[in-house]
CSV table of C-alpha atoms in Angstrom, one decimal:
chain,number,residue,atom,x,y,z
L,1,MET,CA,-42.2,-42.0,13.3
L,2,ASP,CA,-41.3,-43.6,10.1
L,3,SER,CA,-44.7,-44.6,9.6
L,4,VAL,CA,-46.0,-41.3,10.3
L,5,SER,CA,-43.7,-39.8,7.7
L,6,PHE,CA,-44.6,-42.3,5.3
L,7,VAL,CA,-48.2,-41.4,5.7
L,8,ILE,CA,-47.6,-37.7,5.6
L,9,ASP,CA,-45.7,-38.2,2.3
L,10,ALA,CA,-48.0,-40.6,0.6
L,11,PHE,CA,-50.9,-38.2,1.3
L,12,LEU,CA,-49.0,-35.1,0.2
L,13,TRP,CA,-48.0,-36.9,-3.0
L,14,ILE,CA,-51.9,-37.9,-3.5
L,15,ALA,CA,-53.4,-34.6,-2.4
L,16,PRO,CA,-53.5,-32.8,-5.8
L,17,PHE,CA,-55.3,-35.6,-7.3
L,18,LEU,CA,-57.5,-36.0,-4.4
L,19,LEU,CA,-58.5,-32.2,-4.4
L,20,LEU,CA,-59.0,-32.2,-8.1
L,21,SER,CA,-61.2,-35.4,-8.0
L,22,VAL,CA,-63.4,-34.0,-5.0
L,23,LEU,CA,-64.0,-30.7,-6.8
L,24,MET,CA,-64.7,-32.4,-10.0
L,25,ALA,CA,-67.2,-34.8,-8.4
L,26,ALA,CA,-68.8,-31.9,-6.7
L,27,TRP,CA,-68.9,-29.7,-9.7
L,28,LEU,CA,-70.6,-32.4,-11.9
L,29,LYS,CA,-73.2,-33.1,-9.0
L,30,ALA,CA,-74.1,-29.7,-8.5
L,31,ALA,CA,-74.4,-28.9,-12.3
L,32,GLY,CA,-76.5,-31.9,-12.7
L,33,ALA,CA,-74.0,-33.3,-15.1
L,34,ASP,CA,-74.0,-36.6,-13.3
L,35,ARG,CA,-77.3,-37.4,-15.5
L,36,LEU,CA,-75.7,-36.1,-18.7
L,37,ILE,CA,-72.8,-38.3,-18.4
L,38,GLY,CA,-74.7,-41.2,-17.4
L,39,ALA,CA,-76.9,-40.9,-20.6
L,40,VAL,CA,-74.0,-40.6,-22.9
L,41,VAL,CA,-72.0,-43.6,-21.7
L,42,SER,CA,-75.2,-45.6,-21.3
L,43,ARG,CA,-75.9,-45.3,-25.0
L,44,SER,CA,-72.8,-47.1,-26.0
L,45,PRO,CA,-71.5,-49.2,-22.7
L,46,ALA,CA,-69.0,-51.2,-25.1
L,47,MET,CA,-67.2,-48.2,-26.4
L,48,GLY,CA,-67.1,-46.8,-22.9
L,49,ILE,CA,-65.5,-49.9,-21.7
L,50,LEU,CA,-63.0,-50.0,-24.5
L,51,VAL,CA,-62.0,-46.4,-23.7
L,52,ALA,CA,-62.0,-47.0,-20.0
L,53,ALA,CA,-59.7,-49.9,-20.2
L,54,ALA,CA,-57.2,-48.1,-22.9
L,55,ALA,CA,-57.1,-44.8,-20.5
L,56,GLY,CA,-56.5,-47.1,-17.4
L,57,SER,CA,-53.8,-49.0,-18.9
L,58,LEU,CA,-51.9,-45.6,-19.6
L,59,SER,CA,-53.0,-43.6,-16.7
L,60,PRO,CA,-50.4,-42.3,-14.0
L,61,PHE,CA,-52.1,-43.5,-11.1
L,62,CYS,CA,-51.1,-46.4,-8.4
L,63,SER,CA,-53.4,-48.6,-6.6
L,64,CYS,CA,-54.4,-46.0,-4.0
L,65,GLY,CA,-54.1,-43.0,-6.3
L,66,VAL,CA,-57.0,-44.2,-8.6
L,67,VAL,CA,-59.5,-44.4,-5.9
L,68,PRO,CA,-60.4,-40.6,-5.9
L,69,LEU,CA,-60.9,-40.5,-9.5
L,70,VAL,CA,-63.1,-43.6,-9.4
L,71,ALA,CA,-65.2,-42.1,-6.7
L,72,ALA,CA,-65.5,-39.0,-9.1
L,73,LEU,CA,-66.5,-41.2,-11.8
L,74,LEU,CA,-69.2,-43.1,-9.8
L,75,ALA,CA,-70.5,-39.9,-8.5
L,76,ALA,CA,-70.8,-38.6,-12.1
L,77,GLY,CA,-73.2,-41.5,-12.8
L,78,VAL,CA,-70.7,-43.3,-15.0
L,79,PRO,CA,-71.8,-46.9,-15.3
L,80,LEU,CA,-70.1,-49.8,-13.1
L,81,PRO,CA,-69.1,-51.6,-16.1
L,82,VAL,CA,-67.1,-48.7,-17.4
L,83,VAL,CA,-65.7,-47.8,-13.9
L,84,ALA,CA,-64.7,-51.6,-13.4
L,85,ALA,CA,-62.7,-51.5,-16.7
L,86,PHE,CA,-60.8,-48.5,-15.6
L,87,TRP,CA,-60.6,-49.5,-12.0
L,88,LEU,CA,-58.9,-52.9,-12.8
L,89,SER,CA,-56.5,-51.7,-15.4
L,90,SER,CA,-55.4,-48.4,-14.1
L,91,PRO,CA,-53.4,-49.7,-10.9
L,92,LEU,CA,-51.5,-52.3,-13.2
L,93,MET,CA,-49.6,-50.1,-15.3
L,94,ASP,CA,-48.5,-46.5,-15.5
L,95,PRO,CA,-45.7,-44.8,-17.7
L,96,GLU,CA,-43.1,-45.0,-14.7
L,97,GLN,CA,-43.6,-48.5,-14.1
L,98,PHE,CA,-43.6,-49.4,-17.9
L,99,ILE,CA,-40.0,-47.7,-18.1
L,100,LEU,CA,-38.7,-49.2,-14.8
L,101,LEU,CA,-40.0,-52.6,-15.7
L,102,GLY,CA,-38.2,-52.3,-19.1
L,103,ALA,CA,-35.1,-51.2,-17.6
L,104,THR,CA,-35.1,-53.9,-14.6
L,105,ILE,CA,-36.5,-56.9,-16.4
L,106,SER,CA,-37.2,-56.4,-20.1
L,107,MET,CA,-39.1,-54.5,-22.5
L,108,GLU,CA,-41.0,-57.7,-23.5
L,109,PHE,CA,-42.0,-58.1,-19.9
L,110,ALA,CA,-43.0,-54.6,-19.7
L,111,MET,CA,-45.2,-55.0,-23.0
L,112,VAL,CA,-46.7,-58.1,-21.6
L,113,LYS,CA,-47.8,-56.3,-18.3
L,114,LEU,CA,-49.3,-53.4,-20.4
L,115,VAL,CA,-51.2,-55.9,-22.7
L,116,THR,CA,-52.4,-57.6,-19.5
L,117,ALA,CA,-53.5,-54.6,-17.9
L,118,PHE,CA,-55.8,-53.7,-21.0
L,119,ALA,CA,-57.1,-57.3,-21.5
L,120,LEU,CA,-58.1,-57.5,-17.8
L,121,GLY,CA,-59.9,-54.0,-18.0
L,122,LEU,CA,-61.8,-55.4,-20.9
L,123,MET,CA,-62.6,-58.7,-19.0
L,124,ALA,CA,-63.9,-56.8,-15.9
L,125,GLY,CA,-65.9,-54.3,-17.9
L,126,PHE,CA,-67.7,-56.7,-20.3
L,127,ALA,CA,-68.1,-59.5,-17.3
L,128,THR,CA,-69.6,-56.9,-15.1
L,129,LEU,CA,-71.7,-55.6,-18.0
L,130,TRP,CA,-73.0,-59.0,-18.5
L,131,LEU,CA,-73.9,-59.6,-14.8
L,132,GLN,CA,-75.6,-56.1,-14.7
L,133,ARG,CA,-77.9,-57.0,-17.5
L,134,ALA,CA,-78.6,-60.3,-15.6
L,135,GLY,CA,-79.9,-58.3,-12.7
L,136,ALA,CA,-76.8,-58.2,-10.6
L,137,PHE,CA,-75.3,-55.0,-9.1
L,138,ALA,CA,-78.6,-53.1,-9.0
L,139,ASP,CA,-77.3,-51.0,-6.3
L,140,PRO,CA,-73.6,-51.1,-6.3
L,141,LEU,CA,-72.4,-48.3,-4.3
L,142,LYS,CA,-72.6,-47.4,-0.8
L,143,GLY,CA,-72.4,-44.4,1.6
L,144,ILE,CA,-70.9,-41.2,0.1
L,145,ALA,CA,-70.5,-42.9,-3.2
L,146,THR,CA,-74.0,-43.3,-4.1
L,147,CYS,CA,-74.7,-41.0,-6.8
L,148,GLY,CA,-78.4,-41.1,-6.7
L,149,GLY,CA,-80.9,-41.2,-3.7
L,150,CYS,CA,-84.6,-41.2,-2.9
L,151,GLY,CA,-86.3,-39.0,-5.4
L,152,SER,CA,-83.3,-38.4,-7.7
L,153,LYS,CA,-83.7,-38.4,-11.3
L,154,SER,CA,-82.7,-41.2,-13.6
L,155,LEU,CA,-78.9,-41.3,-14.8
L,156,THR,CA,-80.2,-41.3,-18.4
L,157,SER,CA,-82.0,-37.9,-17.9
L,158,THR,CA,-80.4,-34.9,-19.3
L,159,GLU,CA,-82.7,-32.2,-17.7
L,160,GLY,CA,-81.6,-29.4,-15.7
L,161,VAL,CA,-77.9,-29.4,-16.7
L,162,ARG,CA,-76.3,-26.0,-15.3
L,163,TRP,CA,-72.6,-25.9,-15.9
L,164,ALA,CA,-72.4,-22.5,-14.2
L,165,PHE,CA,-73.7,-23.7,-11.0
L,166,TRP,CA,-72.5,-21.0,-8.9
L,167,LYS,CA,-75.1,-18.6,-10.1
L,168,GLU,CA,-77.9,-20.5,-8.4
L,169,SER,CA,-77.8,-20.6,-4.4
L,170,GLU,CA,-79.4,-24.0,-4.4
L,171,ARG,CA,-76.7,-25.7,-6.6
L,172,TRP,CA,-73.6,-23.7,-4.9
L,173,SER,CA,-74.9,-25.3,-1.6
L,174,ALA,CA,-74.9,-28.8,-3.2
L,175,PHE,CA,-71.6,-28.0,-4.6
L,176,SER,CA,-70.1,-27.2,-1.2
L,177,GLY,CA,-72.1,-30.0,0.7
L,178,GLU,CA,-70.9,-32.7,-1.8
L,179,ALA,CA,-67.1,-31.3,-1.8
L,180,ARG,CA,-67.2,-31.6,1.9
L,181,ASP,CA,-68.7,-35.0,2.3
L,182,VAL,CA,-66.6,-36.7,-0.5
L,183,GLY,CA,-63.3,-35.1,0.6
L,184,LEU,CA,-63.7,-36.1,4.2
L,185,PHE,CA,-64.9,-39.3,3.1
L,186,LEU,CA,-62.1,-40.2,1.1
L,187,THR,CA,-59.2,-38.6,3.3
L,188,LYS,CA,-60.3,-40.9,6.1
L,189,TRP,CA,-60.0,-44.2,4.1
L,190,LEU,CA,-56.7,-43.2,2.3
L,191,LEU,CA,-55.0,-42.2,5.3
L,192,LEU,CA,-55.9,-45.5,6.8
L,193,ALA,CA,-54.8,-47.3,3.5
L,194,PHE,CA,-51.7,-45.6,3.7
L,195,ALA,CA,-51.0,-46.3,7.5
L,196,ILE,CA,-51.5,-49.8,6.8
L,197,GLU,CA,-49.1,-49.9,3.6
L,198,SER,CA,-46.4,-48.1,6.0
L,199,LEU,CA,-46.3,-51.0,8.3
L,200,MET,CA,-46.3,-53.4,5.7
L,201,VAL,CA,-43.2,-51.9,4.1
L,202,ALA,CA,-41.6,-51.9,7.6
L,203,TRP,CA,-42.5,-55.4,8.8
L,204,MET,CA,-43.0,-57.5,5.6
L,205,PRO,CA,-39.8,-59.6,5.1
L,206,PRO,CA,-38.7,-60.1,1.6
L,207,ASN,CA,-37.1,-63.4,2.3
L,208,LEU,CA,-40.6,-64.6,3.0
L,209,ILE,CA,-41.8,-63.8,-0.4
L,210,ALA,CA,-38.8,-65.0,-2.1
L,211,SER,CA,-39.0,-68.4,-0.3
L,212,SER,CA,-42.8,-68.7,-1.5
L,213,LEU,CA,-42.3,-67.8,-5.0
L,214,GLY,CA,-38.9,-69.6,-5.7
L,215,ALA,CA,-37.9,-71.4,-8.8
L,216,ASP,CA,-38.6,-74.9,-6.8
L,217,GLN,CA,-42.2,-74.3,-6.9
L,218,GLY,CA,-42.7,-75.0,-10.5
L,219,LEU,CA,-46.2,-74.2,-12.0
L,220,LEU,CA,-47.5,-74.3,-8.5
L,221,ALA,CA,-45.6,-70.8,-8.5
L,222,ILE,CA,-48.3,-69.1,-10.5
L,223,PRO,CA,-51.4,-69.7,-8.2
L,224,LEU,CA,-49.1,-69.1,-5.0
L,225,ALA,CA,-48.0,-65.7,-6.6
L,226,ALA,CA,-51.6,-64.6,-6.8
L,227,ALA,CA,-52.3,-65.9,-3.3
L,228,VAL,CA,-49.2,-64.2,-1.9
L,229,GLY,CA,-49.4,-61.1,-3.9
L,230,VAL,CA,-52.3,-59.9,-2.1
L,231,PRO,CA,-51.1,-59.5,1.3
L,232,ALA,CA,-47.2,-59.0,0.4
L,233,TYR,CA,-47.4,-56.5,-2.4
L,234,LEU,CA,-46.2,-53.2,-1.2
L,235,ASN,CA,-46.5,-51.0,-4.5
L,236,GLY,CA,-45.7,-51.0,-8.0
L,237,PHE,CA,-42.3,-49.4,-7.7
L,238,ALA,CA,-41.1,-51.5,-4.5
L,239,ALA,CA,-42.3,-54.9,-6.3
L,240,ILE,CA,-40.4,-54.4,-9.5
L,241,PRO,CA,-36.8,-54.8,-8.1
L,242,LEU,CA,-38.0,-57.6,-6.0
L,243,VAL,CA,-39.7,-59.5,-9.1
L,244,GLY,CA,-36.4,-58.9,-10.9
L,245,GLU,CA,-34.4,-60.4,-8.2
L,246,LEU,CA,-36.6,-63.4,-8.1
L,247,MET,CA,-36.7,-64.1,-11.7
L,248,SER,CA,-32.9,-63.9,-11.6
L,249,MET,CA,-33.0,-66.5,-9.1
L,250,GLY,CA,-35.3,-68.9,-11.5
L,251,MET,CA,-38.8,-67.5,-11.1
L,252,ALA,CA,-41.2,-68.2,-14.0
L,253,PRO,CA,-41.9,-65.3,-15.9
L,254,GLY,CA,-45.6,-66.4,-15.7
L,255,ALA,CA,-45.4,-66.3,-12.0
L,256,ALA,CA,-43.9,-62.8,-11.8
L,257,ILE,CA,-46.7,-61.3,-14.2
L,258,THR,CA,-49.2,-63.1,-11.7
L,259,PHE,CA,-47.7,-61.5,-8.6
L,260,LEU,CA,-47.5,-57.8,-10.1
L,261,VAL,CA,-51.2,-58.2,-11.4
L,262,ALA,CA,-52.7,-59.9,-8.3
L,263,GLY,CA,-50.7,-57.7,-6.1
L,264,GLY,CA,-51.4,-54.4,-8.1
L,265,ALA,CA,-55.1,-54.8,-8.2
L,266,THR,CA,-55.8,-56.2,-4.7
L,267,SER,CA,-53.2,-55.2,-2.3
L,268,ILE,CA,-54.4,-54.5,1.2
L,269,PRO,CA,-54.1,-50.6,1.1
L,270,ALA,CA,-55.9,-50.4,-2.4
L,271,ALA,CA,-58.6,-53.1,-1.4
L,272,MET,CA,-59.6,-51.0,1.5
L,273,ALA,CA,-60.2,-48.1,-0.3
L,274,VAL,CA,-62.2,-49.9,-2.6
L,275,TYR,CA,-64.5,-51.6,-0.1
L,276,ALA,CA,-65.1,-48.0,1.1
L,277,LEU,CA,-66.9,-47.1,-2.1
L,278,VAL,CA,-68.9,-50.2,-2.9
L,279,ARG,CA,-71.1,-52.8,-1.5
L,280,LYS,CA,-69.7,-56.3,-0.6
L,281,THR,CA,-70.9,-58.0,-3.3
L,282,VAL,CA,-69.2,-55.8,-5.7
L,283,PHE,CA,-66.1,-55.7,-3.7
L,284,ALA,CA,-66.0,-59.5,-3.6
L,285,TRP,CA,-66.5,-59.4,-7.4
L,286,TYR,CA,-63.6,-57.0,-7.7
L,287,LEU,CA,-61.3,-59.3,-5.7
L,288,LEU,CA,-62.6,-62.4,-8.0
L,289,LEU,CA,-61.9,-60.6,-11.2
L,290,ALA,CA,-58.4,-59.7,-10.1
L,291,PHE,CA,-57.5,-63.1,-8.8
L,292,ILE,CA,-58.9,-65.0,-11.8
L,293,GLY,CA,-57.4,-62.5,-14.3
L,294,SER,CA,-54.0,-62.8,-12.6
L,295,LEU,CA,-54.0,-66.2,-13.0
L,296,LEU,CA,-54.9,-66.4,-16.8
L,297,ALA,CA,-52.2,-63.7,-17.3
L,298,GLY,CA,-49.7,-65.9,-15.6
L,299,PHE,CA,-50.5,-69.2,-17.3
L,300,GLY,CA,-51.1,-67.5,-20.7
L,301,TYR,CA,-47.7,-65.8,-20.5
L,302,GLN,CA,-46.1,-69.0,-19.6
L,303,LEU,CA,-48.0,-71.0,-22.5
L,304,LEU,CA,-46.7,-68.5,-24.8
L,305,LEU,CA,-43.3,-68.6,-23.8
L,306,SER,CA,-43.2,-72.5,-24.1
L,307,MET,CA,-44.4,-72.3,-27.9
Protein backbone atom coordinates (compact mmCIF):
# COMPACT_ATOMS: atom_id res chain seq x y z
CA MET A 1 0.00 0.00 0.00
CA ASP A 2 2.89 2.37 0.66
CA SER A 3 4.05 2.03 -2.95
CA VAL A 4 0.51 2.61 -4.24
CA SER A 5 0.19 5.74 -2.10
CA PHE A 6 3.59 6.95 -3.31
CA VAL A 7 2.59 6.50 -6.97
CA ILE A 8 -0.76 8.23 -6.46
CA ASP A 9 0.79 11.19 -4.61
CA ALA A 10 3.56 11.56 -7.20
CA PHE A 11 1.13 11.40 -10.11
CA LEU A 12 -1.28 13.89 -8.51
CA TRP A 13 1.65 16.28 -8.02
CA ILE A 14 2.71 16.05 -11.65
CA ALA A 15 -0.82 15.91 -13.12
CA PRO A 16 -1.22 19.70 -13.63
CA PHE A 17 2.12 19.89 -15.44
CA LEU A 18 1.21 16.81 -17.47
CA LEU A 19 -2.17 18.24 -18.46
CA LEU A 20 -0.69 21.61 -19.41
CA SER A 21 2.05 19.99 -21.47
CA VAL A 22 -0.35 17.67 -23.29
CA LEU A 23 -2.71 20.53 -24.14
CA MET A 24 0.19 22.70 -25.28
CA ALA A 25 1.62 19.96 -27.50
CA ALA A 26 -1.79 19.24 -29.02
CA TRP A 27 -2.55 22.93 -29.58
CA LEU A 28 0.78 23.61 -31.27
CA LYS A 29 0.35 20.54 -33.47
CA ALA A 30 -3.23 21.37 -34.47
CA ALA A 31 -2.37 25.01 -35.14
CA GLY A 32 0.61 24.05 -37.28
CA ALA A 33 2.86 26.03 -34.94
CA ASP A 34 5.37 23.20 -34.73
CA ARG A 35 6.78 24.32 -38.08
CA LEU A 36 6.83 27.98 -36.99
CA ILE A 37 8.71 27.21 -33.76
CA GLY A 38 11.13 24.98 -35.62
CA ALA A 39 11.82 27.74 -38.13
CA VAL A 40 12.45 30.38 -35.44
CA VAL A 41 14.80 28.27 -33.31
CA SER A 42 16.62 26.84 -36.33
CA ARG A 43 17.73 30.32 -37.37
CA SER A 44 19.83 30.71 -34.21
CA PRO A 45 20.48 27.35 -32.54
CA ALA A 46 23.28 28.80 -30.40
CA MET A 47 20.95 31.35 -28.83
CA GLY A 48 18.31 28.66 -28.39
CA ILE A 49 20.80 26.44 -26.54
CA LEU A 50 21.89 29.33 -24.31
CA VAL A 51 18.31 30.23 -23.38
CA ALA A 52 17.35 26.58 -22.85
CA ALA A 53 20.30 25.92 -20.53
CA ALA A 54 19.52 29.03 -18.49
CA ALA A 55 15.80 28.26 -18.31
CA GLY A 56 16.48 24.65 -17.38
CA SER A 57 18.82 25.64 -14.57
CA LEU A 58 16.09 27.74 -12.96
CA SER A 59 12.98 25.68 -13.78
CA PRO A 60 10.97 24.09 -10.95
CA PHE A 61 10.95 20.57 -12.42
CA CYS A 62 12.37 17.34 -11.01
CA SER A 63 13.85 14.51 -13.08
CA CYS A 64 10.46 13.00 -13.93
CA GLY A 65 8.58 16.28 -13.93
CA VAL A 66 10.54 17.65 -16.87
CA VAL A 67 9.49 14.81 -19.19
CA PRO A 68 5.99 16.08 -20.15
CA LEU A 69 7.43 19.51 -20.97
CA VAL A 70 10.23 17.98 -23.04
CA ALA A 71 7.69 15.87 -24.92
CA ALA A 72 5.76 19.04 -25.72
CA LEU A 73 8.94 20.78 -26.94
CA LEU A 74 9.83 17.84 -29.15
CA ALA A 75 6.31 17.70 -30.56
CA ALA A 76 6.49 21.44 -31.23
CA GLY A 77 9.49 20.94 -33.49
CA VAL A 78 12.14 22.43 -31.22
CA PRO A 79 15.52 21.10 -32.47
CA LEU A 80 17.13 18.29 -30.46
CA PRO A 81 20.23 20.33 -29.40
CA VAL A 82 18.01 22.97 -27.78
CA VAL A 83 15.89 20.31 -26.06
CA ALA A 84 19.06 18.51 -24.92
CA ALA A 85 20.31 21.68 -23.22
CA PHE A 86 17.05 22.00 -21.30
CA TRP A 87 16.71 18.27 -20.70
CA LEU A 88 20.05 17.90 -18.96
CA SER A 89 20.07 21.15 -16.98
CA SER A 90 16.48 21.15 -15.72
CA PRO A 91 16.53 18.06 -13.44
CA LEU A 92 19.76 19.23 -11.78
CA MET A 93 18.49 22.35 -10.07
CA ASP A 94 15.29 24.14 -9.11
CA PRO A 95 14.54 26.96 -6.64
CA GLU A 96 13.51 24.56 -3.86
CA GLN A 97 16.67 22.47 -4.20
CA PHE A 98 18.81 25.61 -4.23
CA ILE A 99 17.35 26.80 -0.93
CA LEU A 100 17.58 23.35 0.66
CA LEU A 101 21.19 22.87 -0.48
CA GLY A 102 22.13 26.26 0.94
CA ALA A 103 20.51 25.47 4.28
CA THR A 104 21.74 21.86 4.54
CA ILE A 105 25.27 22.13 3.14
CA SER A 106 26.30 25.67 2.16
CA MET A 107 25.40 28.49 -0.21
CA GLU A 108 28.72 27.96 -1.99
CA PHE A 109 27.76 24.35 -2.71
CA ALA A 110 24.33 25.44 -3.93
CA MET A 111 25.91 27.99 -6.29
CA VAL A 112 28.35 25.38 -7.60
CA LYS A 113 25.48 23.03 -8.43
CA LEU A 114 23.56 25.85 -10.12
CA VAL A 115 26.56 26.77 -12.29
CA THR A 116 27.11 23.08 -13.00
CA ALA A 117 23.53 22.67 -14.22
CA PHE A 118 23.93 25.62 -16.61
CA ALA A 119 27.35 24.46 -17.86
CA LEU A 120 26.18 20.91 -18.49
CA GLY A 121 23.16 22.23 -20.36
CA LEU A 122 25.48 24.20 -22.65
CA MET A 123 27.73 21.17 -23.08
CA ALA A 124 24.80 18.92 -23.98
CA GLY A 125 23.34 21.43 -26.42
CA PHE A 126 26.49 22.30 -28.34
CA ALA A 127 27.82 18.73 -28.38
CA THR A 128 24.49 17.50 -29.76
CA LEU A 129 24.46 20.32 -32.33
CA TRP A 130 27.97 19.38 -33.48
CA LEU A 131 27.00 15.73 -33.87
CA GLN A 132 23.82 16.59 -35.73
CA ARG A 133 25.75 18.72 -38.20
CA ALA A 134 28.06 15.74 -38.69
CA GLY A 135 25.06 13.63 -39.66
CA ALA A 136 24.06 12.00 -36.37
CA PHE A 137 20.57 11.86 -34.83
CA ALA A 138 18.78 12.49 -38.12
CA ASP A 139 15.63 10.84 -36.73
CA PRO A 140 15.94 11.10 -32.93
CA LEU A 141 12.35 10.55 -31.83
CA LYS A 142 10.28 7.42 -31.59
CA GLY A 143 6.64 6.59 -31.20
CA ILE A 144 4.28 9.32 -30.17
CA ALA A 145 7.08 11.84 -29.67
CA THR A 146 7.79 12.03 -33.39
CA CYS A 147 6.67 15.41 -34.58
CA GLY A 148 6.69 14.74 -38.28
CA GLY A 149 5.54 11.75 -40.25
CA CYS A 150 5.25 10.69 -43.87
CA GLY A 151 4.17 13.63 -45.96
CA SER A 152 4.65 16.18 -43.18
CA LYS A 153 6.09 19.55 -44.05
CA SER A 154 9.56 20.68 -43.11
CA LEU A 155 9.96 22.15 -39.67
CA THR A 156 11.37 25.26 -41.28
CA SER A 157 8.11 25.91 -43.14
CA THR A 158 5.74 28.48 -41.65
CA GLU A 159 2.78 27.80 -43.96
CA GLY A 160 -0.64 27.05 -42.62
CA VAL A 161 -0.38 28.34 -39.04
CA ARG A 162 -3.86 28.75 -37.56
CA TRP A 163 -3.79 29.67 -33.87
CA ALA A 164 -7.61 29.46 -33.59
CA PHE A 165 -7.55 25.84 -34.70
CA TRP A 166 -11.02 25.06 -33.30
CA LYS A 167 -12.61 26.97 -36.19
CA GLU A 168 -11.63 24.15 -38.55
CA SER A 169 -13.02 20.66 -37.95
CA GLU A 170 -9.94 18.94 -39.36
CA ARG A 171 -7.62 20.80 -37.00
CA TRP A 172 -9.95 20.15 -34.05
CA SER A 173 -9.77 16.45 -34.82
CA ALA A 174 -5.98 16.71 -34.96
CA PHE A 175 -5.99 18.43 -31.54
CA SER A 176 -8.16 15.82 -29.84
CA GLY A 177 -6.23 12.93 -31.39
CA GLU A 178 -2.85 14.38 -30.43
CA ALA A 179 -3.98 15.16 -26.87
CA ARG A 180 -5.33 11.63 -26.41
CA ASP A 181 -2.26 9.90 -27.83
CA VAL A 182 0.33 12.04 -26.03
CA GLY A 183 -1.61 11.95 -22.76
CA LEU A 184 -1.92 8.15 -22.73
CA PHE A 185 1.70 7.72 -23.80
CA LEU A 186 3.14 9.93 -21.05
CA THR A 187 0.75 8.70 -18.36
CA LYS A 188 1.76 5.08 -18.99
CA TRP A 189 5.48 5.76 -18.74
CA LEU A 190 5.28 8.14 -15.79
CA LEU A 191 3.19 5.72 -13.74
CA LEU A 192 5.74 2.98 -14.38
CA ALA A 193 8.60 5.35 -13.48
CA PHE A 194 6.92 6.37 -10.21
CA ALA A 195 6.23 2.73 -9.34
CA ILE A 196 9.91 1.85 -9.70
CA GLU A 197 10.92 4.96 -7.72
CA SER A 198 8.60 3.90 -4.88
CA LEU A 199 10.33 0.51 -4.68
CA MET A 200 13.73 2.21 -4.65
CA VAL A 201 12.70 4.48 -1.78
CA ALA A 202 11.42 1.49 0.19
CA TRP A 203 14.27 -0.95 -0.39
CA MET A 204 17.48 1.01 -1.12
CA PRO A 205 19.54 0.87 2.13
CA PRO A 206 21.22 4.24 2.92
CA ASN A 207 24.20 2.50 4.55
CA LEU A 208 25.03 0.87 1.21
CA ILE A 209 25.44 4.31 -0.36
CA ALA A 210 27.42 5.57 2.63
CA SER A 211 29.87 2.65 2.49
CA SER A 212 30.42 3.16 -1.24
CA LEU A 213 31.07 6.90 -1.11
CA GLY A 214 32.80 7.36 2.24
CA ALA A 215 35.92 9.40 2.90
CA ASP A 216 38.20 6.36 2.69
CA GLN A 217 37.68 6.14 -1.07
CA GLY A 218 39.76 9.27 -1.85
CA LEU A 219 39.57 10.59 -5.44
CA LEU A 220 38.11 7.25 -6.46
CA ALA A 221 34.95 8.45 -4.73
CA ILE A 222 34.20 10.76 -7.70
CA PRO A 223 33.85 8.06 -10.40
CA LEU A 224 32.21 5.82 -7.79
CA ALA A 225 29.72 8.59 -7.07
CA ALA A 226 28.87 8.78 -10.76
CA ALA A 227 28.38 5.00 -10.95
CA VAL A 228 26.40 4.73 -7.70
CA GLY A 229 24.34 7.83 -8.40
CA VAL A 230 22.47 6.23 -11.30
CA PRO A 231 20.78 3.34 -9.44
CA ALA A 232 20.93 4.72 -5.89
CA TYR A 233 19.61 8.26 -6.42
CA LEU A 234 16.04 8.64 -5.17
CA ASN A 235 15.01 12.23 -5.88
CA GLY A 236 16.52 15.68 -5.53
CA PHE A 237 15.09 16.35 -2.08
CA ALA A 238 15.79 12.92 -0.57
CA ALA A 239 19.39 13.01 -1.83
CA ILE A 240 20.31 16.34 -0.22
CA PRO A 241 20.22 15.29 3.47
CA LEU A 242 21.96 12.03 2.54
CA VAL A 243 24.78 13.92 0.81
CA GLY A 244 24.95 16.40 3.68
CA GLU A 245 25.44 13.53 6.13
CA LEU A 246 28.10 11.91 3.92
CA MET A 247 29.98 15.22 3.67
CA SER A 248 29.91 15.57 7.45
CA MET A 249 31.54 12.12 7.56
CA GLY A 250 34.33 13.30 5.25
CA MET A 251 33.00 12.76 1.74
CA ALA A 252 34.80 14.99 -0.79
CA PRO A 253 32.70 17.91 -2.12
CA GLY A 254 33.60 16.88 -5.67
CA ALA A 255 32.13 13.42 -5.10
CA ALA A 256 29.01 15.02 -3.63
CA ILE A 257 28.48 17.17 -6.73
CA THR A 258 29.09 14.16 -8.96
CA PHE A 259 26.55 12.05 -7.08
CA LEU A 260 23.87 14.74 -7.27
CA VAL A 261 24.50 15.48 -10.96
CA ALA A 262 24.75 11.87 -12.17
CA GLY A 263 21.79 10.80 -10.07
CA GLY A 264 19.58 13.75 -10.95
CA ALA A 265 20.04 13.32 -14.69
CA THR A 266 20.12 9.53 -14.98
CA SER A 267 18.15 8.08 -12.08
CA ILE A 268 16.20 5.01 -13.17
CA PRO A 269 12.71 6.61 -13.09
CA ALA A 270 13.87 9.63 -15.11
CA ALA A 271 15.93 7.52 -17.52
CA MET A 272 12.92 5.29 -18.23
CA ALA A 273 10.85 8.31 -19.14
CA VAL A 274 13.64 9.60 -21.40
CA TYR A 275 13.88 6.19 -23.06
CA ALA A 276 10.19 6.37 -23.89
CA LEU A 277 10.66 9.51 -26.00
CA VAL A 278 13.83 9.01 -28.04
CA ARG A 279 15.61 6.31 -29.98
CA LYS A 280 18.29 4.16 -28.38
CA THR A 281 21.21 6.11 -29.87
CA VAL A 282 19.92 9.40 -28.44
CA PHE A 283 19.19 7.74 -25.11
CA ALA A 284 22.74 6.36 -24.94
CA TRP A 285 24.08 9.82 -25.84
CA TYR A 286 22.00 11.36 -23.03
CA LEU A 287 23.41 8.91 -20.48
CA LEU A 288 26.96 9.47 -21.74
CA LEU A 289 26.61 13.25 -21.48
CA ALA A 290 25.28 13.00 -17.93
CA PHE A 291 28.02 10.60 -16.84
CA ILE A 292 30.89 12.59 -18.40
CA GLY A 293 29.39 15.87 -17.21
CA SER A 294 29.11 14.63 -13.64
CA LEU A 295 32.77 13.53 -13.66
CA LEU A 296 33.92 16.87 -15.08
CA ALA A 297 31.87 18.71 -12.45
CA GLY A 298 33.26 16.61 -9.60
CA PHE A 299 36.93 16.76 -10.60
CA GLY A 300 36.62 20.44 -11.55
CA TYR A 301 35.13 21.41 -8.20
CA GLN A 302 37.70 19.35 -6.31
CA LEU A 303 40.52 20.97 -8.30
CA LEU A 304 39.11 24.43 -7.61
CA LEU A 305 39.02 23.74 -3.88
CA SER A 306 42.64 22.56 -3.88
CA MET A 307 43.96 25.75 -5.52
